[in-house]
Coordinates of C-alpha atoms (C1' of nucleotides) in Angstrom, one line a residue:
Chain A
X10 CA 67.6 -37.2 23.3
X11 CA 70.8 -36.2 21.3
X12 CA 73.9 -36.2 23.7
X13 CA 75.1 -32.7 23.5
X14 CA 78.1 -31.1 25.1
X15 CA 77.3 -27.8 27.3
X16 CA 80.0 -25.8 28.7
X17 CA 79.4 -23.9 31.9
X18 CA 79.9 -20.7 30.1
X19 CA 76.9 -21.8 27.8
X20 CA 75.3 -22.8 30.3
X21 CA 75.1 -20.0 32.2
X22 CA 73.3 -18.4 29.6
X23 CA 70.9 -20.6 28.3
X24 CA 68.8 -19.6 31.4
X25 CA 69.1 -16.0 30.5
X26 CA 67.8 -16.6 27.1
X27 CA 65.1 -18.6 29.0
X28 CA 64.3 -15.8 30.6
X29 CA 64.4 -13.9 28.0
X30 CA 61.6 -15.3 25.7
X31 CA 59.4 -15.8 28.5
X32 CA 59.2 -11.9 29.6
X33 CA 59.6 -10.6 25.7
X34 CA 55.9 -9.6 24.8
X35 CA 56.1 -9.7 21.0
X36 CA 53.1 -11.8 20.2
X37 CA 53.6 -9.9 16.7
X38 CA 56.0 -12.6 15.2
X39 CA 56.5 -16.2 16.3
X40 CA 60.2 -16.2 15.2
X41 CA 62.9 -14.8 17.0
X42 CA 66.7 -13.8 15.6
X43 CA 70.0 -14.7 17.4
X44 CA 70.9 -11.2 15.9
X45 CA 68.0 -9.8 18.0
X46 CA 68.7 -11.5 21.0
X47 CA 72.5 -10.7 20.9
X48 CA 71.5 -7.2 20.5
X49 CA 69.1 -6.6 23.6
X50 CA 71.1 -9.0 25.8
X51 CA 74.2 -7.5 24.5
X52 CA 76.3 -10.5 23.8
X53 CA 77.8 -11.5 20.4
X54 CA 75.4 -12.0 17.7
X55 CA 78.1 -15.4 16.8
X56 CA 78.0 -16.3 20.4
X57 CA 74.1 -16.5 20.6
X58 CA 74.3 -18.4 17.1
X59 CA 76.3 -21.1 18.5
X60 CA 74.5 -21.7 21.5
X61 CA 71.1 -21.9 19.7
X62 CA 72.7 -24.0 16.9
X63 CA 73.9 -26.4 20.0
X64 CA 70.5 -26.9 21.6
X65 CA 68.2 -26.5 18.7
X66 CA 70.1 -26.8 15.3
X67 CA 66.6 -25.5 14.0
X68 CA 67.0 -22.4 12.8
X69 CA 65.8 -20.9 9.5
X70 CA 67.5 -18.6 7.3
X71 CA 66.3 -15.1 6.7
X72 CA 63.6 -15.9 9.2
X73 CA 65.5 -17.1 12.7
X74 CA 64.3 -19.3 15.6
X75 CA 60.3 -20.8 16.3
X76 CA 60.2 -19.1 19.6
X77 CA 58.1 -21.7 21.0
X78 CA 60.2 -24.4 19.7
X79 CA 63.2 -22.7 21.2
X80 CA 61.6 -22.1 24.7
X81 CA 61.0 -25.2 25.0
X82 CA 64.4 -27.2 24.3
X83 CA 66.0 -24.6 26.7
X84 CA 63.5 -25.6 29.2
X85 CA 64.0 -29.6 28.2
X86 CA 67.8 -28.9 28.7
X87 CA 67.7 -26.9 32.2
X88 CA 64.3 -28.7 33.2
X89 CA 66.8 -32.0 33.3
X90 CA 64.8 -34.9 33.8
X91 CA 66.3 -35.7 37.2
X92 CA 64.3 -34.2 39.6
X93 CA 66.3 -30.9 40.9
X94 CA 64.7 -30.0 44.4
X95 CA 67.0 -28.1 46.9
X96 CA 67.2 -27.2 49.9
X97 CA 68.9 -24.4 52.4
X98 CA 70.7 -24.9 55.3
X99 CA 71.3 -21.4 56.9
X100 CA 67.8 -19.7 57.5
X101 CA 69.6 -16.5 58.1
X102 CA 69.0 -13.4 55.7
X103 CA 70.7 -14.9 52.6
X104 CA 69.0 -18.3 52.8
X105 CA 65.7 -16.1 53.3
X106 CA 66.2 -14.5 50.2
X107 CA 66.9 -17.6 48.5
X108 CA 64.2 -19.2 49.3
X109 CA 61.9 -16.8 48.3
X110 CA 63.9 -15.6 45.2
X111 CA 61.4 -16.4 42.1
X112 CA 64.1 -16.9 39.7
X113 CA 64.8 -20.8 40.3
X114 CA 61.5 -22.4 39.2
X115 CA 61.9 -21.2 35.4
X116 CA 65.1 -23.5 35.3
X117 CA 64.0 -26.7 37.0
X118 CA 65.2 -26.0 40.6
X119 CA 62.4 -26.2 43.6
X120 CA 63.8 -25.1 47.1
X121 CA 61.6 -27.0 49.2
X122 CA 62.7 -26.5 52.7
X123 CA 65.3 -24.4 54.8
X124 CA 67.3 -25.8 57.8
X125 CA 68.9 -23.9 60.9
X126 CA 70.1 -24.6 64.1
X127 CA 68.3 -21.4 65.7
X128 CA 64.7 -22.6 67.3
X129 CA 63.7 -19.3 66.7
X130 CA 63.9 -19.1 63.1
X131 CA 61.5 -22.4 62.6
X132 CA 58.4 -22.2 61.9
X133 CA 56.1 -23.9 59.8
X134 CA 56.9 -22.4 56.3
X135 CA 59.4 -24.8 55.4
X136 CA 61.8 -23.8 57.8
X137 CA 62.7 -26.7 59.9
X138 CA 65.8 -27.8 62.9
X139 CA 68.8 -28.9 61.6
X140 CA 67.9 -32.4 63.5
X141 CA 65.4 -32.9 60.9
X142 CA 67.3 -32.7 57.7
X143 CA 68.4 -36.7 57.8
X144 CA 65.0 -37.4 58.0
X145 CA 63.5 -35.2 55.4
X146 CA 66.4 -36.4 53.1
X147 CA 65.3 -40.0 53.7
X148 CA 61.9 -38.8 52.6
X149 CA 62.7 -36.7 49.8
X150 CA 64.8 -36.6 46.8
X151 CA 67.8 -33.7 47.1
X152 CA 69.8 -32.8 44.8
X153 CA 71.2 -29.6 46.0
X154 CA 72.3 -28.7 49.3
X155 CA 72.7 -24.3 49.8
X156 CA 74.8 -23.3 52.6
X157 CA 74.0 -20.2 53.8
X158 CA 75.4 -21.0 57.3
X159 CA 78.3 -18.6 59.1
X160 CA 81.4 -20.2 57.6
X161 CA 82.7 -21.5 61.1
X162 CA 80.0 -24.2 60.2
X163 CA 79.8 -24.5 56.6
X164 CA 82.4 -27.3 56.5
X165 CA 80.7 -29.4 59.1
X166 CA 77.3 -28.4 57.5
X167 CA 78.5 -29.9 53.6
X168 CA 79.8 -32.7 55.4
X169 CA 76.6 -33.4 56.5
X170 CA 74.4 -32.8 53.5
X171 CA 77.0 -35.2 51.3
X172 CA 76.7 -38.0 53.8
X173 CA 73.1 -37.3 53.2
X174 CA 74.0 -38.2 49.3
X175 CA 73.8 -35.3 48.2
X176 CA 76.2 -34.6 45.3
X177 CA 75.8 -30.9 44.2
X178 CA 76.5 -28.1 46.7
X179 CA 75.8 -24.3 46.1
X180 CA 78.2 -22.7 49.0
X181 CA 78.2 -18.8 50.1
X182 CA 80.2 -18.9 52.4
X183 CA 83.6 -17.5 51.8
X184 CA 85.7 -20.5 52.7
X185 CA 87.0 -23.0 50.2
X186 CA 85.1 -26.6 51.1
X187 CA 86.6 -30.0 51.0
X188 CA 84.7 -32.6 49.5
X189 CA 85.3 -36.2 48.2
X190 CA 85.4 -37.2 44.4
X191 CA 81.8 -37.3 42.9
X192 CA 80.6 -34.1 44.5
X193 CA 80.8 -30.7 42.8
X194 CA 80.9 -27.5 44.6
X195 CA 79.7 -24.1 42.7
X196 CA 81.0 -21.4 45.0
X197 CA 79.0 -17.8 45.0
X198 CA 81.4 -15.0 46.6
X199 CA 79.2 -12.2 46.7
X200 CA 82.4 -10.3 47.7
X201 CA 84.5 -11.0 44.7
X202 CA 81.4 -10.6 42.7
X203 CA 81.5 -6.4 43.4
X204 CA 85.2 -6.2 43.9
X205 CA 85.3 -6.7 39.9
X206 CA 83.0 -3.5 39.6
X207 CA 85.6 -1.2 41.5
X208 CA 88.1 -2.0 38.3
X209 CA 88.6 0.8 36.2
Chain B
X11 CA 101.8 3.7 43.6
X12 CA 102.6 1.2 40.6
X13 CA 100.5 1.2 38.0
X14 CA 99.3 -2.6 37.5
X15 CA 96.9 -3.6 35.5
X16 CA 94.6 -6.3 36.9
X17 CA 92.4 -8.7 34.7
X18 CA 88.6 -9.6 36.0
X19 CA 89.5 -12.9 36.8
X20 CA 92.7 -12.1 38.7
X21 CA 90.4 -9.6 40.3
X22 CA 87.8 -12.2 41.6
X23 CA 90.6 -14.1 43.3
X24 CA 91.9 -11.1 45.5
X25 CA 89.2 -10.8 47.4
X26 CA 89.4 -14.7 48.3
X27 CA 93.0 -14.5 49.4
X28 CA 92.6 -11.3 51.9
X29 CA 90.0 -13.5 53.0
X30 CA 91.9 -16.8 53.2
X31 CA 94.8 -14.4 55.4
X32 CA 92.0 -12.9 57.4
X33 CA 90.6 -16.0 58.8
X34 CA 94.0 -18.3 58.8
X35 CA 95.0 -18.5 62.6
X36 CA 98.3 -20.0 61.8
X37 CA 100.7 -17.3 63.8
X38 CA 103.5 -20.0 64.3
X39 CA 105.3 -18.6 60.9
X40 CA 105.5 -14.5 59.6
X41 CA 105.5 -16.0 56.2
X42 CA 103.2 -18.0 53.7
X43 CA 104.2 -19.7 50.6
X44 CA 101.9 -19.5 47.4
X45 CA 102.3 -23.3 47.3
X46 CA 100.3 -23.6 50.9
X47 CA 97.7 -21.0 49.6
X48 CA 96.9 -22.9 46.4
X49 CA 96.7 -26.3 48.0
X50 CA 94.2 -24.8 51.0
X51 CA 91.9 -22.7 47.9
X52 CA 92.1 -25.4 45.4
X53 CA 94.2 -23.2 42.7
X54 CA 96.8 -24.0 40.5
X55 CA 100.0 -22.8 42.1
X56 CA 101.2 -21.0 39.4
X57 CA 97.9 -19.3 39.3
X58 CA 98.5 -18.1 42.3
X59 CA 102.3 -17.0 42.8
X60 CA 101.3 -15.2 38.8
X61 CA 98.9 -13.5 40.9
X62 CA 101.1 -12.7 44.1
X63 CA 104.3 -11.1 42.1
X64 CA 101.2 -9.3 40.3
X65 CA 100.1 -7.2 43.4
X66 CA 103.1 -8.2 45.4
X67 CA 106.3 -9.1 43.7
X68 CA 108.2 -9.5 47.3
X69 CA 108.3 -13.6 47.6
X70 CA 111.2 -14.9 48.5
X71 CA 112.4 -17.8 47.3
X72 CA 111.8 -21.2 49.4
X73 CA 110.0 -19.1 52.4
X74 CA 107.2 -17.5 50.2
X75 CA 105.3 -14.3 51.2
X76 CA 105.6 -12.3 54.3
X77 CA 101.9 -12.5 55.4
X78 CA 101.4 -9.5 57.1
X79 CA 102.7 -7.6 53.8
X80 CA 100.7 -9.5 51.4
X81 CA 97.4 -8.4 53.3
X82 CA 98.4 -4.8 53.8
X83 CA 99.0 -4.8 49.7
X84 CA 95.6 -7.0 48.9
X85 CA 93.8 -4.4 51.3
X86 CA 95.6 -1.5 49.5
X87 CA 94.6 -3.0 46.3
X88 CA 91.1 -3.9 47.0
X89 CA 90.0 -1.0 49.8
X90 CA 91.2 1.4 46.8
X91 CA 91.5 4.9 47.4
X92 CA 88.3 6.1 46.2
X93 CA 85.1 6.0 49.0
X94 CA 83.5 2.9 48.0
X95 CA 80.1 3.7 49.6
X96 CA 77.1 1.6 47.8
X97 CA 73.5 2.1 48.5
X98 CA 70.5 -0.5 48.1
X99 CA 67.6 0.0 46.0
X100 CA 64.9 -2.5 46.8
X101 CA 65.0 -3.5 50.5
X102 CA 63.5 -6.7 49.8
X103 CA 64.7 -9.9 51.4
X104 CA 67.4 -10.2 48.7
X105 CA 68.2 -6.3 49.3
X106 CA 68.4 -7.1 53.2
X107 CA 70.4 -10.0 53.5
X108 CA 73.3 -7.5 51.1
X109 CA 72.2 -4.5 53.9
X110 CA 73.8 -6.9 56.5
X111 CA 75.9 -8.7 54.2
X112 CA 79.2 -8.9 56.4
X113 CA 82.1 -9.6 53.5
X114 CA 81.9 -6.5 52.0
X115 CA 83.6 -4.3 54.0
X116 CA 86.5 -6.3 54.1
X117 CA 87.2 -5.6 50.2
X118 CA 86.6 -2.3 51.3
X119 CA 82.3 -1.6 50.3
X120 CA 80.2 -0.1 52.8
X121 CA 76.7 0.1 52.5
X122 CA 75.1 3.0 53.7
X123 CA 71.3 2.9 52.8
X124 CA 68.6 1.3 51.6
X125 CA 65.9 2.0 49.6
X126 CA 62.0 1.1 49.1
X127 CA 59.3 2.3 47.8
X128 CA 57.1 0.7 50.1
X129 CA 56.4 3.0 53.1
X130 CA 56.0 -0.2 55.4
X131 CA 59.7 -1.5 55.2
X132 CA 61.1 2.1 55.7
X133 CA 62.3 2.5 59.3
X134 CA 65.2 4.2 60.9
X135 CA 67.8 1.5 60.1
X136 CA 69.4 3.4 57.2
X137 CA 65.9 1.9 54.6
X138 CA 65.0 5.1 53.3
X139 CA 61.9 6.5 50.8
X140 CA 62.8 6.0 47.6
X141 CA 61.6 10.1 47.5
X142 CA 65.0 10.4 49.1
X143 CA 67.2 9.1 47.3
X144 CA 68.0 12.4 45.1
X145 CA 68.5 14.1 48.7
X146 CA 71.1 11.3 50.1
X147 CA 73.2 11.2 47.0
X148 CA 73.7 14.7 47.2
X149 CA 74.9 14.8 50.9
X150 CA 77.0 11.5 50.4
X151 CA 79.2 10.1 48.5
X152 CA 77.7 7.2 46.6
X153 CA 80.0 5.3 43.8
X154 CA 78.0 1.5 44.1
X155 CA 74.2 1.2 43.1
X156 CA 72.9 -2.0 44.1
X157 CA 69.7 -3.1 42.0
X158 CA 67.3 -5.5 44.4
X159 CA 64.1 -4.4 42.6
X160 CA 61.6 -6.8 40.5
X161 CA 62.8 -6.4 37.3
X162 CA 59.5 -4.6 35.7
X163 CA 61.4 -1.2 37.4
X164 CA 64.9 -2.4 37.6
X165 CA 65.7 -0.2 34.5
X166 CA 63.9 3.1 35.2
X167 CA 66.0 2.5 38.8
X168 CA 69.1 2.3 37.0
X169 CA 68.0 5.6 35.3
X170 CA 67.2 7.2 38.5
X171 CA 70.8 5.9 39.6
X172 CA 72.3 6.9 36.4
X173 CA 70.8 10.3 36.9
X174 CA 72.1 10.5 40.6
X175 CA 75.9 10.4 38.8
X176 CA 76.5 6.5 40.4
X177 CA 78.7 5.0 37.5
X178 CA 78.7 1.4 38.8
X179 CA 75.6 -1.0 39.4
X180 CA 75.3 -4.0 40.7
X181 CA 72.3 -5.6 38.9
X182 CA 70.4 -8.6 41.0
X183 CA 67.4 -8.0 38.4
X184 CA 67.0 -10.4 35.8
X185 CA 67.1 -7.8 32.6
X186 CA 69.8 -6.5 30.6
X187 CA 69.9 -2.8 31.6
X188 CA 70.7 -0.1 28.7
X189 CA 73.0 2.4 30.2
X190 CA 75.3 5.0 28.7
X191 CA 78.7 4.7 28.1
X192 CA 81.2 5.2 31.1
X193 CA 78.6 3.4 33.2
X194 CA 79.5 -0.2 34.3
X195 CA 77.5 -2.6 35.0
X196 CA 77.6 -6.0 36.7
X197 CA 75.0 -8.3 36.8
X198 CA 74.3 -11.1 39.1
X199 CA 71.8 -13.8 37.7
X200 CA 71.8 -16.1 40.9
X201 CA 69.6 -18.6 38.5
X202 CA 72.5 -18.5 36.2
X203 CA 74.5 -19.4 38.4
X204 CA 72.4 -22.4 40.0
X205 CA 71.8 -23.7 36.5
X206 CA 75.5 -24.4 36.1
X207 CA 75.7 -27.2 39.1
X208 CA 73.0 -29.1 37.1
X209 CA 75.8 -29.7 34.3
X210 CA 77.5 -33.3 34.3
Chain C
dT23 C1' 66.4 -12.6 -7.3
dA24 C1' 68.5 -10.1 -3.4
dG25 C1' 69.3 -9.9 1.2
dA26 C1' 69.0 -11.3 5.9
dT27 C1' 70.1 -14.9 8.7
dT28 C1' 71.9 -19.5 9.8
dG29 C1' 75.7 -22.8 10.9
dT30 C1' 80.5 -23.9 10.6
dT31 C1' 85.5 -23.4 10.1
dA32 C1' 89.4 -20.7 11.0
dA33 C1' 91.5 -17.0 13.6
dT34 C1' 92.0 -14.5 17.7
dC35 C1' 92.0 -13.5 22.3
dG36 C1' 92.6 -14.2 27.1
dA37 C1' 93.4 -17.1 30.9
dT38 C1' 95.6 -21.1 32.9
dT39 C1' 99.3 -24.3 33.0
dA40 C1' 104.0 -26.2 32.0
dA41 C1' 108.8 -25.6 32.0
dC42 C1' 112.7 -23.7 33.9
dA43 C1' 116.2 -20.5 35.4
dA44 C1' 117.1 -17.6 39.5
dT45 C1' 117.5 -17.3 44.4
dC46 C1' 117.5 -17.6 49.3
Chain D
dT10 C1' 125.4 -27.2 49.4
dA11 C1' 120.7 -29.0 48.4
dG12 C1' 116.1 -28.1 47.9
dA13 C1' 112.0 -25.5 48.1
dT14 C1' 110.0 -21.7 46.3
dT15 C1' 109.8 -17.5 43.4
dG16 C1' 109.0 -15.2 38.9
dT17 C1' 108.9 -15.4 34.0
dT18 C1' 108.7 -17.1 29.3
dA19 C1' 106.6 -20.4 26.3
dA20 C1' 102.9 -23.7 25.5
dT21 C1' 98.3 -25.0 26.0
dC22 C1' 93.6 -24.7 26.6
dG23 C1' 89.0 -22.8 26.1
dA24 C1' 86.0 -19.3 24.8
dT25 C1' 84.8 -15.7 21.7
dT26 C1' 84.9 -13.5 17.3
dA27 C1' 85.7 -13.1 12.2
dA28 C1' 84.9 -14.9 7.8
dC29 C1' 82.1 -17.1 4.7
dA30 C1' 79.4 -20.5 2.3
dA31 C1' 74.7 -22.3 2.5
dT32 C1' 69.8 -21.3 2.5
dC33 C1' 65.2 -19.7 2.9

DNA sequence: TAGATTGTTAATCGATTAACAATC
DNA sequence: TAGATTGTTAATCGATTAACAATC
C-alpha cells in the first residue's frame, strides 16, 4: 500500500465522506464529483479535490470519482488493518450512549465492552466490574480505551488502561491527562464544543 | 463592556480554563501565572497569556493573574448576557447523557427539555412530546437546539427548530443540515472525531 | 471540439510560536 | 537590583483557497 500522509484535519473528514456515499441513494450514476460533494457537505470544492486526489488519485476528468472505487479506499484507510476494538470505562450515561452510538462500525472501530466500578450498572450486555478489565485485556486486543468516568477518576482510570498497553485514549472528561511518550490522547470537551456556538 | 473579538479556537480554550480555575484547590496563592496554566493544560504559554490579555489584560508581570478576577471575566465572557437555554430533540441515550450532562452550565447552557417522539420515553422529567415543542418555545426562551435524532429526521427537526426562531443547533446527526442564513450551525461527528486517534 | 472536472502549484488566511522589550 | 512574567510584534507553520494547465 502507498505510504500516504493524512493530516488530522483530513482525517477528520474522510469518515464524513464515508458516510456520505454510503447513505447517498443515487444508483442513477456510478460516478461521483468532488464538486458535488463539496456542495452538499458544504466544504470547498478544492478542499474535497485534494483529499480525494490523496487517497485515490483516481479521478477522471469531466466525469469524477468510481463511487465504488472511492468507498472503498476510504474504508481501506479508516478500516486500518490493525484491529481497532475499544472499550469504555465509565458505564454512566455518556459511556451508554457510546456504546450504543451506531456511527463507529462504518470506520473500523468495535466497542466491545464497558467497565464501571458501580455493581449495579453490570450486567451481562458487555457491561462488566472494573476488576475485570486486566483480564479481558489479556484476552483481547484493545486499542482504545474511552473514559467516560467522573474526572476525580479519569487519571487513575488512563493510568490503568495504559499499563494495560493500551496506547490510544478517547477522554471526556474535562481534565487534562498525563501520559508517557507513545500514548496519544484525543480529548472531547463537549463543553467547549457548544461554547463556540454562542459566538456571534 | 469591551468589545473583543474572540476567534473559534481561542473560544474552545475558555471554557477549559474556567474549568481548570474551578477545580484547582490551590488557595495558598490569590494569583496564577499563565506559565503554571500552560504547563498543567499542555498549551504553549504564549498561547495562553495571548489568550489571557485577550479577555483579561490585568497580568502583572512576574506574579501572573489574580485568580479570582480571571474567573469572574471567563464566566462574564462565557455565561454571556443573553439566556442561553438549549432544549433536546431526541431523548435517546445520546440525548440523555447531554439532558444530565453536568459541564454545561458552567459555560453558562442550561438545558431545559427534552424531546421525543416516542410516547414511552416521555415522563415528567422535563422529556416532552415532540407535539409540544411549538407550545414550550413560545412560553420560554430557547436560543440552543440540540439535534439527538437518527439522521433520516434530523433535517425536517432542524426545520421544525428553524421554524420555532432557535438560531443555533447543535447537530449530533450525521448529515449536513441546509439551513437559512443567520442560522448557525455546529456539528458534532463523534466518528470524526474517533477516526482521528487511529492516525500515526 | 467544447466544457466540465481533475490535480497541482502558488497565494492567502488564520492560528501558533519565537523573540523581546516592558514591568513589577 | 535581578529575575520571572506579561503583552506585543514579527516569524513560522499548517490548512484552505485561488489560479490554471491537463484531460477525458
Amino acid at each position: 500500500m502507498k505510504k500516504i500522509n493524512i493530516s488530522n484535519s483530513a482525517m477528520k473528514r474522510l469518515p464524513i465522506y464515508l458516510h456520505y456515499l454510503n447513505v447517498m441513494h443515487d444508483y442513477n450514476c456510478k460516478y461521483i464529483s468532488s464538486t458535488k460533494i463539496a456542495n452538499d457537505l458544504k466544504l470547498g470544492e478544492v478542499l474535497v479535490r485534494k483529499d480525494l486526489a490523496l487517497i485515490s488519485g483516481k479521478g477522471k476528468p469531466k466525469v469524477g470519482y468510481l463511487k465504488q472505487e472511492l468507498k472503498e479506499r476510504l474504508e481501506e484507510i479508516l478500516n486500518t488493518s490493525t484491529i481497532n476494538n475499544a472499550i469504555i470505562v465509565g458505564a454512566g450515561k455518556l459511556g451508554q450512549a457510546l456504546q450504543f452510538f451506531d456511527g463507529f462500525e462504518e470506520i473500523g472501530f468495535k466497542i466491545i465492552a464497558s467497565f464501571d466500578n458501580n455493581d449495579d450498572k453490570i450486567d451481562n450486555h458487555y457491561i462488566y466490574h472494573i476488576d475485570h478489565l486486566i483480564e479481558f485485556c489479556k484476552n483481547n486486543v484493545v486499542s482504545v480505551g474511552i473514559i467516560t468516568v467522573n474526572e476525580e477518576n479519569a487519571q487513575s482510570i488512563c493510568d490503568l488502561l495504559i499499563a494495560n498497553h493500551i496506547k490510544k485514549i478517547w477522554n471526556f472528561s474535562a481534565i487534562q491527562l498525563n501520559v508517557p511518550n507513545g500514548v496519544k490522547v484525543k480529548n472531547e470537551n463537549l463543553a467547549a464544543s457548544l461554547a463556540v456556538l454562542s459566538l456571534n
